[in-house]
Amino acid sequence: MLDAFDVKLIHQLSVDSDLTSAELGDRVGLSASAAHRRVGQLKERGYISGFRAILSKAARGNPSSVLVNVTLRDQTEQTMAEFERRITDCAEVRECFLMSGEADYLLHVEVRENETFERVHRETLSRLPGVARLASHFVIREVVRVVDR
């Protein structure tokens, strides 16, 4: 179970994961060593899965985002497993979700400004195993982005 200090630590790290143990301790009312120890325990218990840098769009090549609905020719275990295995090799695919509803998968694809989605569609997505249909939706503007808060 999480206690009040754990909840405060998680909140502070979700706002700024670059905090030192001393800064983190000051914000939640613990010593630096206690804050450091508790963060380690939160990692071990699976409440914190890691830390990462959130790169700017410029650092990622000013990509355009495209959401792609993928419909497979069938939903057999073999077809889905092969699709899921191969989708991890697609550099442009940032996220892949197994969905309920009309499409089988929803992809978040980023296309760098010197690339074209046509190439990604033709040379990558349409060649994935089991793909029967792709429906692409271009993001005009990001309105809200929540990063694990």
Coordinates of N, CA and C in Angstrom, one line a residue:
M1 N 0.8 -1.2 0.0 CA 0.0 0.0 0.0 C 0.9 1.3 0.0
L2 N 0.4 2.3 -0.6 CA 1.1 3.6 -0.6 C 0.7 4.4 0.6
D3 N 1.6 5.0 1.2 CA 1.3 5.9 2.3 C 1.3 7.3 1.8
A4 N 1.1 8.3 2.7 CA 1.0 9.7 2.2 C 2.3 10.2 1.6
F5 N 3.5 9.7 2.2 CA 4.8 10.2 1.6 C 5.0 9.6 0.2
D6 N 4.6 8.3 0.0 CA 4.7 7.7 -1.3 C 3.9 8.5 -2.4
V7 N 2.7 8.8 -2.0 CA 1.8 9.6 -2.9 C 2.4 10.9 -3.2
K8 N 2.9 11.6 -2.2 CA 3.6 12.9 -2.5 C 4.8 12.7 -3.4
L9 N 5.6 11.7 -3.1 CA 6.8 11.5 -3.9 C 6.4 11.2 -5.4
I10 N 5.4 10.4 -5.6 CA 5.0 10.0 -7.0 C 4.5 11.3 -7.7
H11 N 3.7 12.1 -6.9 CA 3.2 13.4 -7.5 C 4.4 14.3 -7.9
Q12 N 5.3 14.5 -7.0 CA 6.4 15.4 -7.3 C 7.2 14.9 -8.5
L13 N 7.5 13.6 -8.6 CA 8.3 13.0 -9.7 C 7.5 13.1 -11.0
S14 N 6.1 13.0 -10.9 CA 5.4 13.2 -12.2 C 5.4 14.6 -12.7
V15 N 5.6 15.5 -11.8 CA 5.7 16.9 -12.2 C 7.2 17.2 -12.7
D16 N 8.2 16.7 -12.0 CA 9.6 17.0 -12.4 C 10.4 15.8 -12.0
S17 N 10.7 14.9 -12.9 CA 11.5 13.7 -12.6 C 13.0 14.0 -12.5
D18 N 13.4 15.2 -12.7 CA 14.8 15.6 -12.6 C 15.2 16.1 -11.2
L19 N 14.3 16.0 -10.3 CA 14.6 16.5 -8.9 C 15.6 15.6 -8.3
T20 N 16.6 16.2 -7.6 CA 17.5 15.5 -6.8 C 16.8 14.9 -5.6
S21 N 17.5 13.9 -4.9 CA 16.9 13.4 -3.7 C 16.7 14.4 -2.6
A22 N 17.6 15.4 -2.5 CA 17.5 16.5 -1.6 C 16.3 17.4 -1.9
E23 N 16.1 17.7 -3.2 CA 15.0 18.6 -3.6 C 13.7 17.8 -3.3
L24 N 13.7 16.6 -3.7 CA 12.5 15.8 -3.5 C 12.1 15.7 -2.0
G25 N 13.1 15.4 -1.2 CA 12.9 15.3 0.2 C 12.3 16.6 0.8
D26 N 12.9 17.7 0.4 CA 12.5 19.0 0.9 C 11.0 19.2 0.5
R27 N 10.6 18.8 -0.7 CA 9.2 19.1 -1.1 C 8.2 18.2 -0.4
V28 N 8.6 17.0 0.1 CA 7.6 16.1 0.7 C 7.8 16.0 2.2
G29 N 8.9 16.6 2.8 CA 9.1 16.5 4.2 C 9.9 15.3 4.7
L30 N 10.9 14.9 3.8 CA 11.7 13.8 4.2 C 13.2 14.2 4.0
S31 N 14.1 13.4 4.6 CA 15.5 13.7 4.3 C 15.8 13.2 2.9
A32 N 17.0 13.6 2.4 CA 17.4 13.2 1.1 C 17.5 11.7 1.0
S33 N 18.1 11.1 2.0 CA 18.4 9.6 2.0 C 17.0 8.9 2.1
A34 N 16.1 9.4 2.9 CA 14.8 8.7 3.0 C 14.0 8.8 1.7
A35 N 14.1 10.0 1.1 CA 13.4 10.1 -0.2 C 14.0 9.2 -1.3
H36 N 15.4 9.1 -1.3 CA 16.1 8.2 -2.2 C 15.7 6.8 -2.0
R37 N 15.7 6.4 -0.7 CA 15.3 5.0 -0.4 C 13.9 4.7 -0.8
R38 N 13.0 5.6 -0.5 CA 11.6 5.3 -0.9 C 11.4 5.3 -2.4
V39 N 12.0 6.1 -3.1 CA 11.9 6.1 -4.6 C 12.4 4.7 -5.1
G40 N 13.5 4.2 -4.5 CA 14.0 2.9 -4.9 C 12.9 1.8 -4.6
Q41 N 12.3 1.9 -3.4 CA 11.2 1.0 -3.1 C 10.0 1.1 -4.0
L42 N 9.7 2.3 -4.4 CA 8.6 2.5 -5.4 C 8.9 1.8 -6.7
K43 N 10.2 1.9 -7.1 CA 10.6 1.2 -8.4 C 10.5 -0.3 -8.2
E44 N 11.0 -0.8 -7.1 CA 11.0 -2.2 -6.8 C 9.5 -2.8 -6.8
R45 N 8.6 -2.0 -6.2 CA 7.2 -2.4 -6.1 C 6.4 -2.2 -7.4
G46 N 7.0 -1.6 -8.4 CA 6.3 -1.4 -9.7 C 5.5 -0.2 -9.8
Y47 N 5.6 0.7 -8.8 CA 4.8 2.0 -8.9 C 5.5 3.0 -9.8
I48 N 6.8 2.9 -9.9 CA 7.6 3.7 -10.9 C 8.3 2.8 -11.8
S49 N 8.0 2.9 -13.1 CA 8.5 2.0 -14.1 C 9.8 2.6 -14.8
G50 N 10.1 3.8 -14.5 CA 11.3 4.4 -15.1 C 11.2 5.9 -15.2
F51 N 12.3 6.5 -15.7 CA 12.4 7.9 -15.9 C 12.9 8.1 -17.3
R52 N 12.4 9.1 -18.0 CA 12.8 9.3 -19.4 C 12.7 10.8 -19.7
A53 N 13.5 11.2 -20.7 CA 13.4 12.6 -21.2 C 12.3 12.7 -22.2
I54 N 11.5 13.7 -22.1 CA 10.5 14.0 -23.1 C 11.0 14.9 -24.1
L55 N 11.3 14.4 -25.3 CA 11.9 15.2 -26.4 C 10.9 16.1 -27.0
S56 N 11.4 17.3 -27.4 CA 10.6 18.3 -28.1 C 10.4 17.8 -29.5
K57 N 9.4 18.4 -30.2 CA 9.1 18.0 -31.6 C 10.3 18.3 -32.4
A58 N 11.0 19.4 -32.1 CA 12.2 19.8 -32.9 C 13.3 18.7 -32.8
A59 N 13.5 18.1 -31.6 CA 14.4 17.1 -31.4 C 14.0 15.8 -32.2
R60 N 12.7 15.6 -32.4 CA 12.2 14.4 -33.1 C 12.1 14.7 -34.6
G61 N 12.5 15.8 -35.1 CA 12.4 16.1 -36.5 C 11.2 16.7 -37.0
N62 N 10.5 17.5 -36.0 CA 9.3 18.2 -36.3 C 8.3 17.3 -37.0
P63 N 7.9 16.2 -36.4 CA 7.0 15.3 -37.0 C 5.5 15.7 -37.1
S64 N 4.8 15.2 -38.1 CA 3.4 15.3 -38.1 C 2.9 14.0 -37.5
S65 N 1.8 14.1 -36.8 CA 1.2 12.9 -36.2 C 0.0 12.5 -37.1
V66 N 0.0 11.2 -37.3 CA -1.1 10.5 -38.0 C -1.6 9.4 -37.2
L67 N -2.9 9.3 -37.0 CA -3.6 8.2 -36.3 C -4.1 7.3 -37.4
V68 N -3.8 6.0 -37.3 CA -4.1 5.0 -38.3 C -4.9 3.9 -37.7
N69 N -6.1 3.7 -38.2 CA -6.9 2.5 -37.9 C -6.4 1.4 -38.7
V70 N -6.1 0.2 -38.2 CA -5.7 -0.9 -38.9 C -6.7 -2.0 -38.7
T71 N -7.2 -2.6 -39.8 CA -8.1 -3.7 -39.8 C -7.4 -4.9 -40.4
L72 N -7.4 -6.0 -39.7 CA -6.7 -7.2 -40.2 C -7.7 -8.0 -41.0
R73 N -7.1 -8.9 -41.8 CA -8.0 -9.8 -42.6 C -8.8 -10.8 -41.8
D74 N -8.2 -11.1 -40.6 CA -8.9 -12.0 -39.6 C -8.3 -11.7 -38.2
Q75 N -8.9 -12.2 -37.2 CA -8.5 -12.0 -35.9 C -8.0 -13.3 -35.2
T76 N -7.3 -14.1 -36.0 CA -6.8 -15.3 -35.4 C -5.6 -15.0 -34.6
E77 N -5.3 -15.8 -33.6 CA -4.1 -15.6 -32.7 C -2.9 -15.5 -33.5
Q78 N -2.7 -16.3 -34.6 CA -1.5 -16.2 -35.4 C -1.3 -14.9 -36.1
T79 N -2.4 -14.4 -36.7 CA -2.4 -13.2 -37.5 C -2.1 -12.0 -36.6
M80 N -2.7 -12.0 -35.4 CA -2.5 -10.9 -34.5 C -1.1 -10.9 -33.9
A81 N -0.6 -12.1 -33.6 CA 0.7 -12.2 -33.0 C 1.8 -11.7 -34.0
E82 N 1.6 -12.1 -35.2 CA 2.6 -11.7 -36.3 C 2.5 -10.2 -36.5
F83 N 1.4 -9.7 -36.6 CA 1.2 -8.2 -36.7 C 1.9 -7.5 -35.6
E84 N 1.6 -7.9 -34.3 CA 2.2 -7.3 -33.1 C 3.7 -7.4 -33.1
R85 N 4.2 -8.6 -33.5 CA 5.7 -8.8 -33.5 C 6.3 -7.8 -34.5
R86 N 5.7 -7.7 -35.7 CA 6.3 -6.8 -36.7 C 6.1 -5.3 -36.5
I87 N 5.1 -4.9 -35.9 CA 4.8 -3.5 -35.7 C 5.9 -2.9 -34.8
T88 N 6.6 -3.7 -34.0 CA 7.6 -3.1 -33.1 C 8.9 -2.7 -33.9
D89 N 9.0 -3.2 -35.2 CA 10.1 -2.8 -36.0 C 9.9 -1.6 -36.8
C90 N 8.7 -1.0 -36.7 CA 8.4 0.2 -37.5 C 8.8 1.5 -36.7
A91 N 9.8 2.1 -37.2 CA 10.4 3.3 -36.5 C 9.4 4.4 -36.4
E92 N 8.5 4.6 -37.3 CA 7.6 5.7 -37.3 C 6.4 5.5 -36.4
V93 N 6.2 4.3 -35.9 CA 5.1 4.0 -35.0 C 5.5 4.3 -33.6
R94 N 4.9 5.2 -33.0 CA 5.2 5.6 -31.6 C 4.4 4.8 -30.6
E95 N 3.1 4.5 -31.0 CA 2.3 3.7 -30.1 C 1.4 2.8 -30.9
C96 N 1.0 1.7 -30.4 CA 0.1 0.8 -31.0 C -0.8 0.2 -30.0
F97 N -2.1 0.3 -30.2 CA -3.2 -0.1 -29.3 C -4.1 -1.2 -29.9
L98 N -4.3 -2.3 -29.2 CA -5.3 -3.2 -29.7 C -6.7 -2.6 -29.2
M99 N -7.6 -2.6 -30.2 CA -8.8 -1.8 -29.9 C -10.1 -2.7 -30.0
S100 N -11.1 -2.3 -29.4 CA -12.4 -2.8 -29.6 C -13.1 -2.0 -30.7
G101 N -14.2 -2.5 -31.2 CA -14.9 -1.7 -32.2 C -14.5 -2.1 -33.6
E102 N -14.6 -1.2 -34.6 CA -14.5 -1.5 -36.0 C -13.1 -1.8 -36.4
A103 N -12.1 -1.1 -36.0 CA -10.7 -1.4 -36.3 C -10.1 -2.3 -35.2
D104 N -9.1 -3.1 -35.7 CA -8.4 -4.0 -34.7 C -7.3 -3.3 -33.9
Y105 N -6.6 -2.3 -34.6 CA -5.5 -1.6 -33.9 C -5.6 -0.1 -34.3
L106 N -5.1 0.7 -33.3 CA -4.9 2.1 -33.6 C -3.5 2.4 -33.4
L107 N -2.9 3.0 -34.4 CA -1.5 3.4 -34.4 C -1.3 4.9 -34.3
H108 N -0.3 5.3 -33.5 CA 0.1 6.7 -33.5 C 1.4 6.7 -34.3
V109 N 1.4 7.3 -35.5 CA 2.5 7.4 -36.4 C 3.1 8.8 -36.4
E110 N 4.4 8.9 -36.3 CA 5.0 10.3 -36.5 C 5.8 10.2 -37.8
V111 N 5.6 11.2 -38.6 CA 6.3 11.4 -39.9 C 7.1 12.7 -39.8
R112 N 8.4 12.5 -39.9 CA 9.3 13.7 -39.9 C 9.0 14.6 -41.1
E113 N 9.4 15.9 -40.9 CA 9.0 16.9 -41.9 C 9.7 16.6 -43.2
N114 N 10.8 15.9 -43.3 CA 11.4 15.6 -44.6 C 10.9 14.3 -45.2
E115 N 9.9 13.7 -44.5 CA 9.4 12.4 -45.0 C 8.0 12.6 -45.5
T116 N 7.4 11.6 -46.1 CA 6.0 11.7 -46.5 C 5.2 10.5 -45.9
F117 N 4.0 10.8 -45.6 CA 3.2 9.7 -45.0 C 3.0 8.6 -46.1
E118 N 2.9 9.1 -47.4 CA 2.7 8.1 -48.5 C 3.7 7.0 -48.5
R119 N 5.0 7.4 -48.2 CA 6.1 6.4 -48.2 C 5.9 5.4 -47.0
V120 N 5.5 6.0 -45.9 CA 5.3 5.1 -44.7 C 4.1 4.2 -44.9
H121 N 3.1 4.7 -45.5 CA 1.9 3.9 -45.8 C 2.2 2.8 -46.8
R122 N 2.9 3.2 -47.9 CA 3.2 2.2 -49.0 C 4.3 1.2 -48.6
E123 N 5.4 1.7 -48.0 CA 6.5 0.8 -47.8 C 6.5 0.1 -46.4
T124 N 5.8 0.6 -45.5 CA 5.8 0.1 -44.1 C 4.5 -0.5 -43.7
L125 N 3.5 0.3 -43.6 CA 2.2 -0.1 -43.0 C 1.5 -1.1 -43.8
S126 N 1.4 -0.8 -45.1 CA 0.6 -1.7 -46.0 C 1.3 -3.1 -46.1
R127 N 2.5 -3.2 -45.8 CA 3.3 -4.5 -45.9 C 3.3 -5.3 -44.6
L128 N 2.7 -4.8 -43.6 CA 2.6 -5.5 -42.4 C 1.7 -6.8 -42.6
P129 N 2.0 -7.9 -41.9 CA 1.3 -9.1 -42.1 C -0.2 -9.0 -41.6
G130 N -1.1 -9.5 -42.4 CA -2.5 -9.5 -42.0 C -3.3 -8.3 -42.3
V131 N -2.7 -7.2 -42.8 CA -3.4 -5.9 -43.0 C -4.4 -6.0 -44.1
A132 N -5.6 -5.7 -43.8 CA -6.7 -5.7 -44.9 C -7.0 -4.3 -45.2
R133 N -7.0 -3.4 -44.2 CA -7.4 -2.0 -44.5 C -6.7 -1.0 -43.5
L134 N -6.3 0.1 -44.0 CA -5.7 1.2 -43.3 C -6.6 2.4 -43.5
A135 N -6.9 3.1 -42.4 CA -7.7 4.4 -42.5 C -6.9 5.4 -41.7
S136 N -6.4 6.5 -42.3 CA -5.5 7.4 -41.7 C -6.2 8.7 -41.4
H137 N -5.8 9.3 -40.3 CA -6.4 10.6 -39.8 C -5.2 11.5 -39.4
F138 N -5.1 12.6 -40.1 CA -4.0 13.5 -39.8 C -4.4 14.4 -38.6
V139 N -3.5 14.6 -37.7 CA -3.7 15.5 -36.6 C -3.4 16.9 -37.0
I140 N -4.4 17.8 -36.8 CA -4.2 19.2 -37.2 C -3.4 19.9 -36.1
R141 N -3.8 19.7 -34.8 CA -3.2 20.4 -33.7 C -3.4 19.6 -32.5
E142 N -2.3 19.5 -31.7 CA -2.5 18.9 -30.3 C -3.1 19.8 -29.4
V143 N -4.2 19.5 -28.7 CA -4.9 20.3 -27.8 C -4.5 20.1 -26.4
V144 N -4.4 18.8 -26.0 CA -4.1 18.4 -24.6 C -3.1 17.2 -24.7
R145 N -2.0 17.3 -23.9 CA -1.1 16.1 -23.8 C -0.8 16.0 -22.4
V146 N -1.2 14.8 -21.8 CA -0.9 14.5 -20.5 C 0.2 13.5 -20.5
V147 N 1.3 13.8 -19.7 CA 2.4 12.9 -19.6 C 2.4 12.3 -18.2
D148 N 1.7 11.2 -18.0 CA 1.8 10.5 -16.7 C 1.7 11.4 -15.5
R149 N 0.7 12.2 -15.4 CA 0.6 13.0 -14.2 C -0.2 12.4 -13.1

